[in-house]
């Protein structure tokens, strides 16, 4: 995804993200609908600055994060820019890349610890950076078009923006399942998994935003709009798969998970075969790193999880698979990444552990 970004600091008009106070609410509107509202660095910095200002503004009782267009809340960070910074216009590990992730992770922590309620109005795609903008808030309202996913293993990356903390805490190992497969959850499944706190028909979003302008009791307002969504007609409900997911994805390593999927012969044998195939398509290194990340994340508090993510990204940006994955999926779109190594069994344990080593320049400093 590419977009010409106007840096607010240079005096140019900057409209990639809009801010407005209406009644008692501060509204953040992601405004890059043609780019599926993908986050760029200027947007991240602008949101942090505005949240700081509203924190000190007694007239703003709560914050609402919404998005322009009907295709996506936010499809993630602007990966093409990160790719070009590291491979097209510099060397892997370009400091500009880490500056983006450091600020994005600080924004995630700011939202997690924000002293005022935050409401994310999610409809359409919510992936990667969009998850980080929404899931750490106090209320997450999902429309009928909601599609949640953390598909980073498919581009040689890893679920970040706080996923280290969030995914291991989803019920019955379903978060680890999502992390290793890049699986997508629609509205009903996202509600069941706790990604959403409320489900609302898409056509009622304008009414919700209007009601939140003067709301003194956010929970009462959102509860009044909530409607239990129907199950996704094209997929088996996540709740029905959860017992098998819990049994298989509780395995001690990736090999054991794949063995469990391969051996499945019950009612969900077809699902198990598709799931095993999905894992085997991903970057082998990413799959192994992400499994270790999820196991560690289950024991970490939020801020330590963010510091762990900064360690991982610091190492991944210096490797091969991220650039090859972006090339295959986003740049050339040939869908044929050449992973190194190409097989899960060839991923060395020492190479996985390297991703969790403290970077040379130190751990991420959070200002929450």
CSV table of C-alpha atoms in Angstrom, one decimal:
chain,number,residue,atom,x,y,z
A,1,UNK,CA,0.0,0.0,0.0
A,2,UNK,CA,1.5,3.3,-1.0
A,3,UNK,CA,0.3,6.8,-0.2
A,4,UNK,CA,1.9,10.3,-0.4
A,5,UNK,CA,2.1,11.5,3.2
A,6,UNK,CA,2.0,15.1,4.2
A,7,UNK,CA,4.1,15.5,7.4
A,8,UNK,CA,2.1,17.8,9.7
A,9,UNK,CA,5.4,19.3,10.9
A,10,UNK,CA,6.3,20.9,7.5
A,11,UNK,CA,3.2,23.1,7.4
A,12,UNK,CA,1.5,21.1,4.6
A,13,UNK,CA,-2.1,20.0,4.9
A,14,UNK,CA,-2.2,16.7,6.7
A,15,UNK,CA,-5.5,14.8,6.4
A,16,UNK,CA,-4.5,11.1,6.8
A,17,UNK,CA,-6.0,11.3,10.2
A,18,UNK,CA,-8.6,13.8,11.4
A,19,UNK,CA,-9.4,15.0,14.9
A,20,UNK,CA,-12.5,16.6,16.2
A,21,UNK,CA,-14.3,17.3,19.5
A,22,UNK,CA,-18.0,16.8,19.3
A,23,UNK,CA,-19.9,17.2,22.6
A,24,UNK,CA,-18.1,15.2,25.2
A,25,UNK,CA,-16.2,13.0,22.8
A,26,UNK,CA,-12.9,13.4,21.1
A,27,UNK,CA,-13.0,11.7,17.6
A,28,UNK,CA,-10.1,10.2,15.8
A,29,UNK,CA,-10.9,9.4,12.2
A,30,UNK,CA,-8.5,7.4,10.1
A,31,UNK,CA,-8.8,9.0,6.7
A,32,UNK,CA,-6.9,6.9,4.1
A,33,UNK,CA,-9.8,4.8,2.7
A,34,UNK,CA,-8.0,4.1,-0.7
A,35,UNK,CA,-5.1,2.6,1.3
A,36,UNK,CA,-7.5,0.7,3.6
A,37,UNK,CA,-6.6,3.3,6.3
A,38,UNK,CA,-3.1,1.8,6.7
A,39,UNK,CA,-1.1,3.6,9.3
A,40,UNK,CA,2.0,5.6,8.4
A,41,UNK,CA,4.5,7.2,10.8
A,42,UNK,CA,3.0,10.7,10.6
A,43,UNK,CA,-0.4,9.3,11.6
A,44,UNK,CA,1.0,7.4,14.6
A,45,UNK,CA,2.8,10.5,15.8
A,46,UNK,CA,-0.3,12.7,15.3
A,47,UNK,CA,-2.5,10.4,17.3
A,48,UNK,CA,-0.1,10.2,20.2
A,49,UNK,CA,0.1,14.0,20.3
A,50,UNK,CA,-3.7,14.3,20.2
A,51,UNK,CA,-4.3,11.7,22.9
A,52,UNK,CA,-1.8,13.6,25.1
A,53,UNK,CA,-3.8,16.8,24.5
A,54,UNK,CA,-7.1,15.2,25.3
A,55,UNK,CA,-5.8,13.6,28.4
A,56,UNK,CA,-5.4,17.1,29.8
A,57,UNK,CA,-8.7,18.5,28.4
A,58,UNK,CA,-11.5,18.2,31.0
A,59,UNK,CA,-14.1,18.8,28.3
A,60,UNK,CA,-13.2,15.5,26.6
A,61,UNK,CA,-14.8,12.6,28.6
A,62,UNK,CA,-14.0,9.8,26.2
A,63,UNK,CA,-12.3,9.1,22.8
A,64,UNK,CA,-13.9,7.5,19.8
A,65,UNK,CA,-11.7,6.0,17.0
A,66,UNK,CA,-13.4,5.5,13.7
A,67,UNK,CA,-12.4,5.2,10.0
A,68,UNK,CA,-13.4,6.6,6.7
A,69,UNK,CA,-14.8,4.3,4.0
A,70,UNK,CA,-16.6,1.0,4.3
A,71,UNK,CA,-13.9,-1.5,3.4
A,72,UNK,CA,-11.6,-1.3,6.4
A,73,UNK,CA,-11.2,0.1,9.8
A,74,UNK,CA,-7.4,-0.3,9.4
A,75,UNK,CA,-5.6,-3.0,7.4
A,76,UNK,CA,-2.3,-2.5,9.3
A,77,UNK,CA,0.8,-0.5,8.9
A,78,UNK,CA,2.1,0.8,5.5
A,79,UNK,CA,4.3,-2.3,4.9
A,80,UNK,CA,5.4,-1.1,1.5
A,81,UNK,CA,7.1,1.8,3.1
A,82,UNK,CA,8.9,-0.3,5.7
A,83,UNK,CA,10.0,-2.7,2.8
A,84,UNK,CA,11.4,0.2,0.8
A,85,UNK,CA,13.2,1.7,3.8
A,86,UNK,CA,15.0,-1.6,4.4
A,87,UNK,CA,15.4,-3.1,1.0
A,88,UNK,CA,14.7,-0.5,-1.7
A,89,UNK,CA,16.3,2.6,-0.2
A,90,UNK,CA,18.7,1.5,2.4
A,91,UNK,CA,20.0,-1.5,4.3
A,92,UNK,CA,17.9,-4.0,6.3
A,93,UNK,CA,17.7,-2.6,9.8
A,94,UNK,CA,17.4,1.0,8.6
A,95,UNK,CA,16.9,3.2,11.8
A,96,UNK,CA,13.8,4.8,10.2
A,97,UNK,CA,12.1,1.4,10.3
A,98,UNK,CA,12.7,0.9,14.0
A,99,UNK,CA,11.6,4.5,14.7
A,100,UNK,CA,8.2,3.7,13.2
A,101,UNK,CA,7.7,0.6,15.2
A,102,UNK,CA,9.0,2.2,18.4
A,103,UNK,CA,6.4,5.0,18.1
A,104,UNK,CA,3.6,2.6,17.0
A,105,UNK,CA,4.3,0.4,20.1
A,106,UNK,CA,4.3,3.5,22.3
A,107,UNK,CA,0.9,4.4,20.8
A,108,UNK,CA,-0.4,0.9,21.6
A,109,UNK,CA,0.8,1.3,25.2
A,110,UNK,CA,-0.7,4.8,25.4
A,111,UNK,CA,-4.1,3.4,24.4
A,112,UNK,CA,-3.8,0.4,26.9
A,113,UNK,CA,-3.1,2.8,29.8
A,114,UNK,CA,-5.2,5.8,28.7
A,115,UNK,CA,-7.1,7.2,31.7
A,116,UNK,CA,-10.2,7.9,29.7
A,117,UNK,CA,-12.5,5.4,28.0
A,118,UNK,CA,-11.8,4.7,24.4
A,119,UNK,CA,-14.3,3.3,21.9
A,120,UNK,CA,-13.2,1.8,18.6
A,121,UNK,CA,-15.9,1.6,15.9
A,122,UNK,CA,-14.7,-1.2,13.7
A,123,UNK,CA,-16.2,-2.2,10.4
A,124,UNK,CA,-14.5,-4.0,7.5
A,125,UNK,CA,-10.9,-5.2,7.8
A,126,UNK,CA,-9.0,-4.8,11.1
A,127,UNK,CA,-5.5,-6.3,10.9
A,128,UNK,CA,-2.1,-5.6,12.2
A,129,UNK,CA,-1.8,-1.9,13.2
A,130,UNK,CA,-5.6,-1.6,13.1
A,131,UNK,CA,-5.8,-4.3,15.9
A,132,UNK,CA,-3.3,-2.2,17.9
A,133,UNK,CA,-5.4,0.9,17.5
A,134,UNK,CA,-8.6,-0.9,18.7
A,135,UNK,CA,-8.2,-4.0,20.8
A,136,UNK,CA,-6.4,-2.3,23.7
A,137,UNK,CA,-9.2,0.2,24.3
A,138,UNK,CA,-12.0,-0.2,26.8
A,139,UNK,CA,-14.8,-0.8,24.2
A,140,UNK,CA,-14.6,-2.4,20.7
A,141,UNK,CA,-17.7,-2.2,18.6
A,142,UNK,CA,-17.7,-4.4,15.5
A,143,UNK,CA,-20.0,-4.1,12.5
A,144,UNK,CA,-21.3,-6.9,10.3
A,145,UNK,CA,-18.4,-6.4,7.8
A,146,UNK,CA,-15.7,-6.9,10.6
A,147,UNK,CA,-12.9,-9.2,9.5
A,148,UNK,CA,-10.2,-9.6,12.2
A,149,UNK,CA,-6.8,-11.2,11.4
A,150,UNK,CA,-3.2,-11.2,12.3
A,151,UNK,CA,-1.7,-12.7,9.1
A,152,UNK,CA,1.9,-11.5,9.5
A,153,UNK,CA,3.4,-15.0,9.4
A,154,UNK,CA,2.4,-15.0,5.7
A,155,UNK,CA,4.9,-12.2,5.0
A,156,UNK,CA,7.7,-13.4,7.2
A,157,UNK,CA,6.7,-11.1,10.0
A,158,UNK,CA,5.0,-11.7,13.4
A,159,UNK,CA,1.8,-10.5,15.1
A,160,UNK,CA,2.9,-7.4,16.9
A,161,UNK,CA,1.1,-4.2,18.2
A,162,UNK,CA,0.4,-5.9,21.5
A,163,UNK,CA,-0.6,-9.3,20.1
A,164,UNK,CA,2.0,-10.8,22.3
A,165,UNK,CA,-0.3,-9.9,25.2
A,166,UNK,CA,-3.7,-10.3,23.6
A,167,UNK,CA,-3.6,-13.5,21.6
A,168,UNK,CA,-2.4,-15.8,24.3
A,169,UNK,CA,-5.3,-14.6,26.4
A,170,UNK,CA,-8.0,-15.4,23.9
A,171,UNK,CA,-10.0,-18.5,25.0
A,172,UNK,CA,-8.9,-22.1,24.5
A,173,UNK,CA,-5.7,-21.4,22.5
A,174,UNK,CA,-7.7,-19.7,19.7
A,175,UNK,CA,-5.3,-16.8,19.7
A,176,UNK,CA,-2.3,-19.0,19.1
A,177,UNK,CA,-4.3,-20.7,16.4
A,178,UNK,CA,-4.9,-17.3,14.7
A,179,UNK,CA,-1.3,-16.3,15.1
A,180,UNK,CA,0.1,-19.4,13.4
A,181,UNK,CA,-2.4,-19.7,10.6
A,182,UNK,CA,-3.3,-16.0,9.9
A,183,UNK,CA,-6.9,-17.1,10.2
A,184,UNK,CA,-9.7,-14.6,9.9
A,185,UNK,CA,-12.5,-14.0,12.3
A,186,UNK,CA,-15.8,-12.5,11.3
A,187,UNK,CA,-18.1,-10.5,13.6
A,188,UNK,CA,-19.6,-13.4,15.6
A,189,UNK,CA,-16.3,-15.2,16.1
A,190,UNK,CA,-14.5,-11.9,17.1
A,191,UNK,CA,-17.2,-11.2,19.6
A,192,UNK,CA,-17.0,-14.8,21.1
A,193,UNK,CA,-13.2,-14.5,21.3
A,194,UNK,CA,-13.3,-11.1,23.1
A,195,UNK,CA,-11.8,-9.1,20.3
A,196,UNK,CA,-15.1,-7.2,20.2
A,197,UNK,CA,-17.1,-6.1,23.2
A,198,UNK,CA,-20.2,-5.3,21.2
A,199,UNK,CA,-21.7,-6.2,17.8
A,200,UNK,CA,-23.8,-3.8,15.9
A,201,UNK,CA,-25.3,-3.7,12.4
A,202,UNK,CA,-23.1,-1.6,10.1
A,203,UNK,CA,-25.9,0.7,9.2
A,204,UNK,CA,-26.2,1.8,12.8
A,205,UNK,CA,-22.6,3.1,13.1
A,206,UNK,CA,-23.6,6.7,12.4
A,207,UNK,CA,-26.2,6.6,15.1
A,208,UNK,CA,-23.7,5.1,17.6
A,209,UNK,CA,-21.2,7.9,16.9
A,210,UNK,CA,-24.0,10.5,17.4
A,211,UNK,CA,-25.1,8.9,20.6
A,212,UNK,CA,-21.5,8.8,21.9
A,213,UNK,CA,-21.1,12.6,21.4
A,214,UNK,CA,-23.2,13.3,24.5
A,215,UNK,CA,-23.0,10.0,26.3
A,216,UNK,CA,-22.5,10.0,30.1
A,217,UNK,CA,-22.8,6.3,30.4
A,218,UNK,CA,-20.9,4.6,27.5
A,219,UNK,CA,-21.7,1.1,28.5
A,220,UNK,CA,-25.4,1.8,28.6
A,221,UNK,CA,-25.2,3.4,25.1
A,222,UNK,CA,-23.3,0.5,23.6
A,223,UNK,CA,-25.4,-2.1,25.3
A,224,UNK,CA,-28.5,-0.5,23.8
A,225,UNK,CA,-27.1,-0.8,20.3
A,226,UNK,CA,-25.7,-4.3,20.7
A,227,UNK,CA,-27.3,-7.2,18.7
A,228,UNK,CA,-26.1,-10.8,18.9
A,229,UNK,CA,-24.7,-11.5,15.4
A,230,UNK,CA,-25.6,-14.5,13.3
A,231,UNK,CA,-22.9,-17.1,12.8
A,232,UNK,CA,-20.8,-16.8,9.6
A,233,UNK,CA,-22.6,-19.0,7.1
A,234,UNK,CA,-19.4,-19.8,5.3
A,235,UNK,CA,-17.4,-21.1,8.2
A,236,UNK,CA,-17.9,-23.3,11.3
A,237,UNK,CA,-18.2,-21.2,14.5
A,238,UNK,CA,-15.0,-20.7,16.3
A,239,UNK,CA,-16.7,-21.9,19.5
A,240,UNK,CA,-17.4,-25.2,17.9
A,241,UNK,CA,-13.8,-25.7,16.9
A,242,UNK,CA,-12.4,-24.5,20.2
A,243,UNK,CA,-12.2,-27.9,21.9
A,244,UNK,CA,-10.1,-29.3,19.1
A,245,UNK,CA,-8.0,-26.1,18.9
A,246,UNK,CA,-7.3,-26.2,22.6
A,247,UNK,CA,-6.3,-29.9,22.5
A,248,UNK,CA,-4.1,-29.6,19.4
A,249,UNK,CA,-2.6,-26.1,19.9
A,250,UNK,CA,-1.6,-26.8,23.5
A,251,UNK,CA,1.2,-28.9,22.0
A,252,UNK,CA,4.7,-28.3,23.2
A,253,UNK,CA,6.1,-27.2,19.9
A,254,UNK,CA,5.1,-26.5,16.3
A,255,UNK,CA,6.0,-30.1,15.3
A,256,UNK,CA,3.6,-31.5,17.9
A,257,UNK,CA,0.8,-29.1,16.7
A,258,UNK,CA,1.3,-30.2,13.1
A,259,UNK,CA,1.3,-33.9,14.1
A,260,UNK,CA,-1.9,-33.4,16.0
A,261,UNK,CA,-3.5,-31.7,13.0
A,262,UNK,CA,-2.3,-34.4,10.6
A,263,UNK,CA,-3.7,-37.2,12.9
A,264,UNK,CA,-7.1,-35.6,13.2
A,265,UNK,CA,-9.8,-38.0,11.9
A,266,UNK,CA,-13.0,-36.8,13.6
A,267,UNK,CA,-15.7,-34.5,12.4
A,268,UNK,CA,-13.1,-31.7,12.0
A,269,UNK,CA,-10.6,-33.7,9.9
A,270,UNK,CA,-11.1,-31.4,6.9
A,271,UNK,CA,-10.6,-28.3,9.0
A,272,UNK,CA,-7.4,-29.9,10.5
A,273,UNK,CA,-6.0,-30.6,7.1
A,274,UNK,CA,-6.6,-27.0,5.9
A,275,UNK,CA,-5.1,-25.7,9.1
A,276,UNK,CA,-2.0,-27.8,8.7
A,277,UNK,CA,-1.6,-26.7,5.1
A,278,UNK,CA,-2.0,-23.1,6.1
A,279,UNK,CA,0.8,-23.3,8.7
A,280,UNK,CA,3.1,-25.0,6.2
A,281,UNK,CA,2.6,-22.2,3.7
A,282,UNK,CA,3.9,-19.6,6.1
A,283,UNK,CA,7.5,-18.5,6.7
A,284,UNK,CA,9.0,-21.4,8.7
A,285,UNK,CA,11.1,-19.0,10.8
A,286,UNK,CA,8.1,-16.8,11.5
A,287,UNK,CA,6.0,-19.7,12.6
A,288,UNK,CA,8.6,-20.9,15.1
A,289,UNK,CA,9.3,-17.4,16.4
A,290,UNK,CA,5.6,-16.7,16.8
A,291,UNK,CA,5.0,-20.0,18.7
A,292,UNK,CA,7.8,-19.0,21.1
A,293,UNK,CA,6.4,-15.5,21.3
A,294,UNK,CA,2.9,-16.7,22.2
A,295,UNK,CA,4.3,-18.9,25.0
A,296,UNK,CA,6.3,-16.1,26.5
A,297,UNK,CA,3.5,-13.6,26.1
A,298,UNK,CA,1.1,-15.6,28.2
A,299,UNK,CA,3.4,-14.8,31.2
A,300,UNK,CA,4.2,-11.2,30.5
A,301,UNK,CA,2.4,-8.0,31.6
A,302,UNK,CA,1.5,-5.6,28.7
A,303,UNK,CA,4.5,-3.3,28.8
A,304,UNK,CA,7.0,-6.2,28.9
A,305,UNK,CA,5.1,-7.8,26.0
A,306,UNK,CA,5.6,-4.6,24.0
A,307,UNK,CA,9.3,-4.6,24.9
A,308,UNK,CA,9.5,-8.2,23.7
A,309,UNK,CA,7.9,-7.2,20.4
A,310,UNK,CA,10.5,-4.5,19.9
A,311,UNK,CA,13.2,-7.1,20.4
A,312,UNK,CA,11.6,-9.4,17.8
A,313,UNK,CA,11.1,-6.7,15.2
A,314,UNK,CA,14.7,-5.4,15.7
A,315,UNK,CA,15.9,-8.8,14.5
A,316,UNK,CA,13.3,-9.6,11.9
A,317,UNK,CA,14.0,-6.4,10.0
A,318,UNK,CA,17.6,-7.6,9.5
A,319,UNK,CA,16.6,-11.0,8.2
A,320,UNK,CA,15.5,-12.4,4.8
A,321,UNK,CA,12.0,-13.7,5.1
A,322,UNK,CA,10.2,-10.4,5.8
A,323,UNK,CA,11.5,-8.8,2.6
A,324,UNK,CA,10.9,-11.9,0.6
A,325,UNK,CA,7.3,-12.2,2.0
A,326,UNK,CA,6.5,-8.6,1.2
A,327,UNK,CA,8.0,-9.0,-2.3
A,328,UNK,CA,5.9,-12.1,-3.0
A,329,UNK,CA,2.6,-10.8,-1.5
A,330,UNK,CA,2.6,-7.0,-2.0
A,331,UNK,CA,5.3,-6.0,-4.5
A,332,UNK,CA,5.4,-8.7,-7.2
A,333,UNK,CA,2.3,-10.4,-6.0
A,334,UNK,CA,3.4,-13.8,-7.4
A,335,UNK,CA,2.4,-15.5,-4.2
A,336,UNK,CA,5.5,-17.7,-4.3
A,337,UNK,CA,7.9,-16.6,-1.5
A,338,UNK,CA,11.2,-18.4,-1.3
A,339,UNK,CA,11.6,-18.8,2.5
A,340,UNK,CA,15.0,-19.3,4.1
A,341,UNK,CA,15.0,-22.0,5.4
A,342,UNK,CA,12.2,-23.4,3.3
A,343,UNK,CA,11.2,-26.2,5.8
A,344,UNK,CA,10.0,-26.0,9.4
A,345,UNK,CA,12.3,-28.8,10.4
A,346,UNK,CA,15.3,-26.9,9.2
A,347,UNK,CA,14.7,-23.9,11.5
A,348,UNK,CA,17.4,-24.0,14.2
A,349,UNK,CA,16.4,-23.4,17.8
A,350,UNK,CA,19.3,-21.0,18.2
A,351,UNK,CA,18.0,-18.8,15.3
A,352,UNK,CA,14.6,-18.7,17.0
A,353,UNK,CA,16.1,-17.6,20.3
A,354,UNK,CA,18.1,-14.9,18.7
A,355,UNK,CA,14.9,-13.0,18.1
A,356,UNK,CA,14.4,-12.6,21.8
A,357,UNK,CA,17.8,-11.2,22.6
A,358,UNK,CA,18.0,-7.6,23.8
A,359,UNK,CA,19.0,-5.4,20.8
A,360,UNK,CA,22.4,-3.7,20.8
A,361,UNK,CA,20.8,-0.3,21.2
A,362,UNK,CA,18.7,-1.4,24.2
A,363,UNK,CA,15.1,-2.2,24.9
A,364,UNK,CA,12.1,-0.1,23.9
A,365,UNK,CA,11.5,2.8,26.3
A,366,UNK,CA,7.8,3.2,26.8
A,367,UNK,CA,6.1,6.4,28.0
A,368,UNK,CA,2.6,5.3,29.1
